[in-house]
PDB file of C-alpha atoms in Angstrom:
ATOM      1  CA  UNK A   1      53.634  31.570  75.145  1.00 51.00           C
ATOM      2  CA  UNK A   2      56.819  33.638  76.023  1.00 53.00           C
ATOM      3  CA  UNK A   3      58.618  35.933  73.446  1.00 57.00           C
ATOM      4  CA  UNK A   4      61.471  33.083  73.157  1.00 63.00           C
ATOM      5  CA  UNK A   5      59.428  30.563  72.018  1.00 69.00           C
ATOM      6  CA  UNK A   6      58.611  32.928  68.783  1.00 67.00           C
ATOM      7  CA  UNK A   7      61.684  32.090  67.155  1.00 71.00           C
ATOM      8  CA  UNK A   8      60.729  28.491  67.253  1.00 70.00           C
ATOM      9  CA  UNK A   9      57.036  28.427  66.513  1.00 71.00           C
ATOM     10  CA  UNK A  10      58.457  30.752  63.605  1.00 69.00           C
ATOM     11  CA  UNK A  11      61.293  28.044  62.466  1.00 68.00           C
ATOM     12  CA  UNK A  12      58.583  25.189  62.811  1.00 74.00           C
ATOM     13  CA  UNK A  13      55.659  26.681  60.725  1.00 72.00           C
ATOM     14  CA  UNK A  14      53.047  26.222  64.004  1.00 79.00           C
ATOM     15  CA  UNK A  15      50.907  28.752  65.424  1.00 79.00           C
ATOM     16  CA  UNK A  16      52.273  30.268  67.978  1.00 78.00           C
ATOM     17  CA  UNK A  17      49.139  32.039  69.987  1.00 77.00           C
ATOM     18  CA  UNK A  18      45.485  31.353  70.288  1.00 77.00           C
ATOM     19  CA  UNK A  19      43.023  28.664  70.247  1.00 80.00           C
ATOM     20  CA  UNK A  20      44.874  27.202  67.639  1.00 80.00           C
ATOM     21  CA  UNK A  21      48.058  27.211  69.014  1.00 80.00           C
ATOM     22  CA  UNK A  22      50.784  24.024  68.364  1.00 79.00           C
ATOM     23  CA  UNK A  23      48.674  23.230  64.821  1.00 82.00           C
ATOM     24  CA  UNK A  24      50.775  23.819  61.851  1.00 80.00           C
ATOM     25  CA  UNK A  25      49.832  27.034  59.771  1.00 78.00           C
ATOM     26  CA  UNK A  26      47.289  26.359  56.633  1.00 76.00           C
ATOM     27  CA  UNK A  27      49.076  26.123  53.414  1.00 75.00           C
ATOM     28  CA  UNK A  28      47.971  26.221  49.617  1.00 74.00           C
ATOM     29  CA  UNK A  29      49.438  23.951  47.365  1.00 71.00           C
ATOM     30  CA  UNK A  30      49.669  23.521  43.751  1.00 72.00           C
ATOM     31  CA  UNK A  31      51.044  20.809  41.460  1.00 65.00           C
ATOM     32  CA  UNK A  32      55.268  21.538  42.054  1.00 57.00           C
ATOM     33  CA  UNK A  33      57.589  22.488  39.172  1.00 55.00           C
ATOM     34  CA  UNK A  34      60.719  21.105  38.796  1.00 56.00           C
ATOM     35  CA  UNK A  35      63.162  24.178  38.777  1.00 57.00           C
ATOM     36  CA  UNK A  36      65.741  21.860  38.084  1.00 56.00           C
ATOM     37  CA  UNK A  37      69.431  22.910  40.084  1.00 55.00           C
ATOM     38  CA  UNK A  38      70.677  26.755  40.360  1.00 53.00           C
ATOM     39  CA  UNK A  39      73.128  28.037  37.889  1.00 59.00           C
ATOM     40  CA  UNK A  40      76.230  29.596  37.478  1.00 61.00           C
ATOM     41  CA  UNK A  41      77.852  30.525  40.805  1.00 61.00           C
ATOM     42  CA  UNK A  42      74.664  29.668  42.668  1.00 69.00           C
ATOM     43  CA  UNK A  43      74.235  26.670  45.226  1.00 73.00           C
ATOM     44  CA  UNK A  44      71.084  25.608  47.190  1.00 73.00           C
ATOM     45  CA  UNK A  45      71.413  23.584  50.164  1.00 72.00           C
ATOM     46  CA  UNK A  46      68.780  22.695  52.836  1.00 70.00           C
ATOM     47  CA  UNK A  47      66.119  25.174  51.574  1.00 66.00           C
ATOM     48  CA  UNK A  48      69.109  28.213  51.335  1.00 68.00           C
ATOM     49  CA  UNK A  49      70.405  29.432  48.149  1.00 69.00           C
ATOM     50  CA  UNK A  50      73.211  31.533  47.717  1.00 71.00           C
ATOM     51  CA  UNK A  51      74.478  33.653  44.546  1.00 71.00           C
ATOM     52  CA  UNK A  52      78.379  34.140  45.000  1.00 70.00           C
ATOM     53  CA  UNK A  53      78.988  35.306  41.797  1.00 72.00           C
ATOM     54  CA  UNK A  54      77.296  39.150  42.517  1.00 75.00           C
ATOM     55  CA  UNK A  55      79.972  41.785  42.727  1.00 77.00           C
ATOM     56  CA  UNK A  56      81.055  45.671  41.985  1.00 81.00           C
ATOM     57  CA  UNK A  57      83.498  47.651  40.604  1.00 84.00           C
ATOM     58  CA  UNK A  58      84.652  50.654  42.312  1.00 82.00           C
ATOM     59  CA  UNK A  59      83.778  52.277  39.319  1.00 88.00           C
ATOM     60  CA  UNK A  60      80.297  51.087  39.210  1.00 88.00           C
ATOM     61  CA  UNK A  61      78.289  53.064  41.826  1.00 86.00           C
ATOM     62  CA  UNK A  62      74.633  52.096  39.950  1.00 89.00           C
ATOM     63  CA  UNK A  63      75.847  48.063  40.932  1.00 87.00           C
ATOM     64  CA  UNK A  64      76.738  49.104  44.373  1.00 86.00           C
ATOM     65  CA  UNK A  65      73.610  51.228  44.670  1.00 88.00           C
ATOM     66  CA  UNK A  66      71.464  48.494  43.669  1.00 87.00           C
ATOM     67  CA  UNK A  67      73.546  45.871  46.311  1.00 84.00           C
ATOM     68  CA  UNK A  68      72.717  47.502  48.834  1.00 83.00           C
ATOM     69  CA  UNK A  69      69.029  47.440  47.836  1.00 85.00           C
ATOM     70  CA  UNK A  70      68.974  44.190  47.776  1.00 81.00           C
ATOM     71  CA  UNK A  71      70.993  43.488  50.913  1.00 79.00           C
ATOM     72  CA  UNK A  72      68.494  46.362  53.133  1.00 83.00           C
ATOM     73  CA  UNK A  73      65.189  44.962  51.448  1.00 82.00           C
ATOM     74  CA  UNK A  74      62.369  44.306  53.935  1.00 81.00           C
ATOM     75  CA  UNK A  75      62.268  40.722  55.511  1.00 77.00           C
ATOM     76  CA  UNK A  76      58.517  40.208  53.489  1.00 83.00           C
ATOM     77  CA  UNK A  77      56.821  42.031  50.437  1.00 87.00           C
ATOM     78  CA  UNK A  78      54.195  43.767  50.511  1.00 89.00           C
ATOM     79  CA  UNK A  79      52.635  42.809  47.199  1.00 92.00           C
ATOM     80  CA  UNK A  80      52.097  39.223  48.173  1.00 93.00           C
ATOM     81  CA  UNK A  81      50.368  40.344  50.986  1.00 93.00           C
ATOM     82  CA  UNK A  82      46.580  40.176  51.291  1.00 94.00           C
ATOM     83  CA  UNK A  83      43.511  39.157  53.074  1.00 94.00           C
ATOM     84  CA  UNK A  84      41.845  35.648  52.636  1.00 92.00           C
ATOM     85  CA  UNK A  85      37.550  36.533  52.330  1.00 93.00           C
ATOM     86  CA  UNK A  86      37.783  35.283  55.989  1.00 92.00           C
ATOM     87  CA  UNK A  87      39.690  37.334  57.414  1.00 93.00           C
ATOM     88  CA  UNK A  88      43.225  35.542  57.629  1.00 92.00           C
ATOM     89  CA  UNK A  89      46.049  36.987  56.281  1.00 93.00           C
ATOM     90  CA  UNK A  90      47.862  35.064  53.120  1.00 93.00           C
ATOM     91  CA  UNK A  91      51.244  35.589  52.055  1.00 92.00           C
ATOM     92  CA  UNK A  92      52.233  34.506  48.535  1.00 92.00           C
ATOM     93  CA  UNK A  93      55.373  32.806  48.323  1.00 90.00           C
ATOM     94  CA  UNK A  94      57.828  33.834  45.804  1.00 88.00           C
ATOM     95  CA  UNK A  95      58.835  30.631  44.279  1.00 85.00           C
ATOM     96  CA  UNK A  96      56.727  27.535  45.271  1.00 86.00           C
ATOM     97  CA  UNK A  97      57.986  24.921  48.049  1.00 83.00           C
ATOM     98  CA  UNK A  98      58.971  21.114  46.336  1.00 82.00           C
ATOM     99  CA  UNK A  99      55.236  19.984  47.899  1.00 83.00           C
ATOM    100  CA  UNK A 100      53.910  22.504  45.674  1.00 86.00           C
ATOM    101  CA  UNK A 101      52.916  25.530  48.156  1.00 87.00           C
ATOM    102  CA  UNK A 102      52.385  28.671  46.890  1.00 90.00           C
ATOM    103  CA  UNK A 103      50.468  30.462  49.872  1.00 91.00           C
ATOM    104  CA  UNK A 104      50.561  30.627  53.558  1.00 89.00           C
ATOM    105  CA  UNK A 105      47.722  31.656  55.491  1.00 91.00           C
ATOM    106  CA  UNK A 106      47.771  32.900  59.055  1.00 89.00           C
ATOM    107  CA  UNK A 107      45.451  34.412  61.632  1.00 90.00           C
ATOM    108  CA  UNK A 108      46.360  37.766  62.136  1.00 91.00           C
ATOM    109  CA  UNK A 109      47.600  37.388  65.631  1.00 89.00           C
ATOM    110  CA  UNK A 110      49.642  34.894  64.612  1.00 87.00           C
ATOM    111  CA  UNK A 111      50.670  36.614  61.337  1.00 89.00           C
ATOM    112  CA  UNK A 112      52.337  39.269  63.801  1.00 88.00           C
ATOM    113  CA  UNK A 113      53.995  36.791  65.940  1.00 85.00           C
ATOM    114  CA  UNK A 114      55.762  35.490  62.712  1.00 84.00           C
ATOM    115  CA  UNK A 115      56.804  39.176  62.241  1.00 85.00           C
ATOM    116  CA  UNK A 116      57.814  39.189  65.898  1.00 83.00           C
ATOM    117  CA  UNK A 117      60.064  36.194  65.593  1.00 80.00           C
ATOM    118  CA  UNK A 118      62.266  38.301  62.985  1.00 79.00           C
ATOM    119  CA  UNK A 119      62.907  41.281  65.208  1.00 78.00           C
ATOM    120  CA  UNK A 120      66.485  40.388  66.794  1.00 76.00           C
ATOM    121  CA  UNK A 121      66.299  40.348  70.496  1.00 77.00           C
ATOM    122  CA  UNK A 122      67.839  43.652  72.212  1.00 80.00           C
ATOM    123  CA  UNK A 123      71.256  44.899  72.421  1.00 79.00           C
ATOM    124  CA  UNK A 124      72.044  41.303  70.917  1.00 76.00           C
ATOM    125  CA  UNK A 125      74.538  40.301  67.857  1.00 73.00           C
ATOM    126  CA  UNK A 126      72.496  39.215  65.128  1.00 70.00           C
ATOM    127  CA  UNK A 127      75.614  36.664  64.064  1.00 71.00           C
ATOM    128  CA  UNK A 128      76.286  34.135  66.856  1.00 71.00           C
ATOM    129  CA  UNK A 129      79.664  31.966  66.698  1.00 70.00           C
ATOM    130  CA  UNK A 130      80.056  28.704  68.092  1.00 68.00           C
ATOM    131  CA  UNK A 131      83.070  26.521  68.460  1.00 68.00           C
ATOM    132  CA  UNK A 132      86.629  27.820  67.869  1.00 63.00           C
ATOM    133  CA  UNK A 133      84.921  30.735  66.438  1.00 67.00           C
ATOM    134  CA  UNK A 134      83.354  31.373  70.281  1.00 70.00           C
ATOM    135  CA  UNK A 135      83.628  34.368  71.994  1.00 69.00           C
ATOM    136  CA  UNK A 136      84.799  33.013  75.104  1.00 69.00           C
ATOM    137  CA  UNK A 137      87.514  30.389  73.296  1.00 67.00           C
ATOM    138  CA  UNK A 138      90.963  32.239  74.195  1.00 69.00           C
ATOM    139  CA  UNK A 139      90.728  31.831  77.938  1.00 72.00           C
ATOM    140  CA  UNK A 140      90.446  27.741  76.817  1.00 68.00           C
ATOM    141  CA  UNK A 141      92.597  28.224  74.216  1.00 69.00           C
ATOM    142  CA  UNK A 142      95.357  29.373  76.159  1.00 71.00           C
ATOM    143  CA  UNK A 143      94.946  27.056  79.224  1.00 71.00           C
ATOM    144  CA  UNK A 144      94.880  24.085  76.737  1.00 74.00           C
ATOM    145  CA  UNK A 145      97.629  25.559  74.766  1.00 76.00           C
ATOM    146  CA  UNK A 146      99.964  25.797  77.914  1.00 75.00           C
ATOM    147  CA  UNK A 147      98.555  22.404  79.190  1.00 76.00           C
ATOM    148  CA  UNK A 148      99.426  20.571  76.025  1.00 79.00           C
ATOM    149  CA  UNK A 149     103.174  22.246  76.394  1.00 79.00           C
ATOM    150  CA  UNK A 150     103.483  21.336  80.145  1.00 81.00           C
ATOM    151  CA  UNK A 151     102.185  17.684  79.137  1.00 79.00           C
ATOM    152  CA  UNK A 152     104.621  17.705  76.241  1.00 82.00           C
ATOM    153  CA  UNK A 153     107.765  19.108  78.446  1.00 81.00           C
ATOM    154  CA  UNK A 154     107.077  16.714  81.105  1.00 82.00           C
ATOM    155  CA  UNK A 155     107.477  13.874  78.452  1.00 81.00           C
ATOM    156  CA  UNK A 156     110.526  14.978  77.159  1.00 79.00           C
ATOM    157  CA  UNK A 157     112.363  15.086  80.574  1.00 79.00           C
ATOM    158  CA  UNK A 158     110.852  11.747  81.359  1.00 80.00           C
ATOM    159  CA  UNK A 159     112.303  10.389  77.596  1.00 79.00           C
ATOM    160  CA  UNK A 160     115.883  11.676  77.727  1.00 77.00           C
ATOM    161  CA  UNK A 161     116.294  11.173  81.792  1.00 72.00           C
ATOM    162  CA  UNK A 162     118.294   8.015  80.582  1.00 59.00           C
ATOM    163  CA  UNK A 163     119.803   9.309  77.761  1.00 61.00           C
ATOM    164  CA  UNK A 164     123.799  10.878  78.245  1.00 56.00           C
ATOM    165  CA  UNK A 165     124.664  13.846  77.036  1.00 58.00           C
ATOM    166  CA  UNK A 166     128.244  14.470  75.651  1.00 50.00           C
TER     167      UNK A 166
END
């Protein structure tokens, strides 16, 4: 398996490398807790929450200081890290998943695959836009833009051709 097919053994929870490569990774699972929906400013969508209700004075440099903690915190933790008595490595989740996992196990090789899939690839944006928001759109734009007035202009002459002008 090639380095761009991390990403997506990474997205899809399967191992990536090895014998058991393709097989989903082992999970432990306890009874699931209803956490009930997020509060305040929060909103959780498709597995994603997001707090938008975080912010910081000018005045307050121990709230901006502890922003950008948060914001240049490693991707895992290091305290639910450890090793399984055979060997595999097990990551403890920070809040269990709605079928009730609470740890994911991996074999080590595999484990650093999953780390691999979160490096971003070289001299690469890490924010990709799509759409209007496309790099390449104002070359279209434009040509559409001065299509649509050419189609528009050519429509007009053809309307008032008949029409007589005092």
């Amino acid at each position: 398996m090639g380095v761009p097919e991390l990403p997506m053994s990474s997205i899809t929870y399967r191992i990536a490398t090895g014998k058991y490569a393709g097989r989903k990774v082992a999970t432990l699972q306890t009874i699931p807790a209803d956490n009930g929906s997020p509060e305040g400013d929060a909103g959780k969508v498709g597995g994603f929450s997001l707090h938008a209700g975080v912010a910081a004075e000018a005045h307050e440099g121990h709230e901006f200081e502890r922003l950008c903690r948060y914001i240049a915190r490693s991707a895992i933790s290091e305290k639910r890290l450890s090793l399984s008595p055979q060997g595999r490595v097990r990551y403890q989740l920070k809040t269990p998943w709605k079928n009730g996992t609470t740890h994911v196990e991996f074999e080590p090789v595999d484990f650093i695959a999953k780390l691999a899939a979160l490096l971003p690839p070289p001299r690469a944006h890490l924010t990709r836009f799509h759409g209007v928001f496309a790099p390449g759109i104002l070359p279209f734009a434009l040509r559409a833009t001065v299509w649509l007035f050419k189609f528009a202009l050519v429509e007009f002459v053809r309307q008032t051709r008949g029409c007589v002008r005092s």
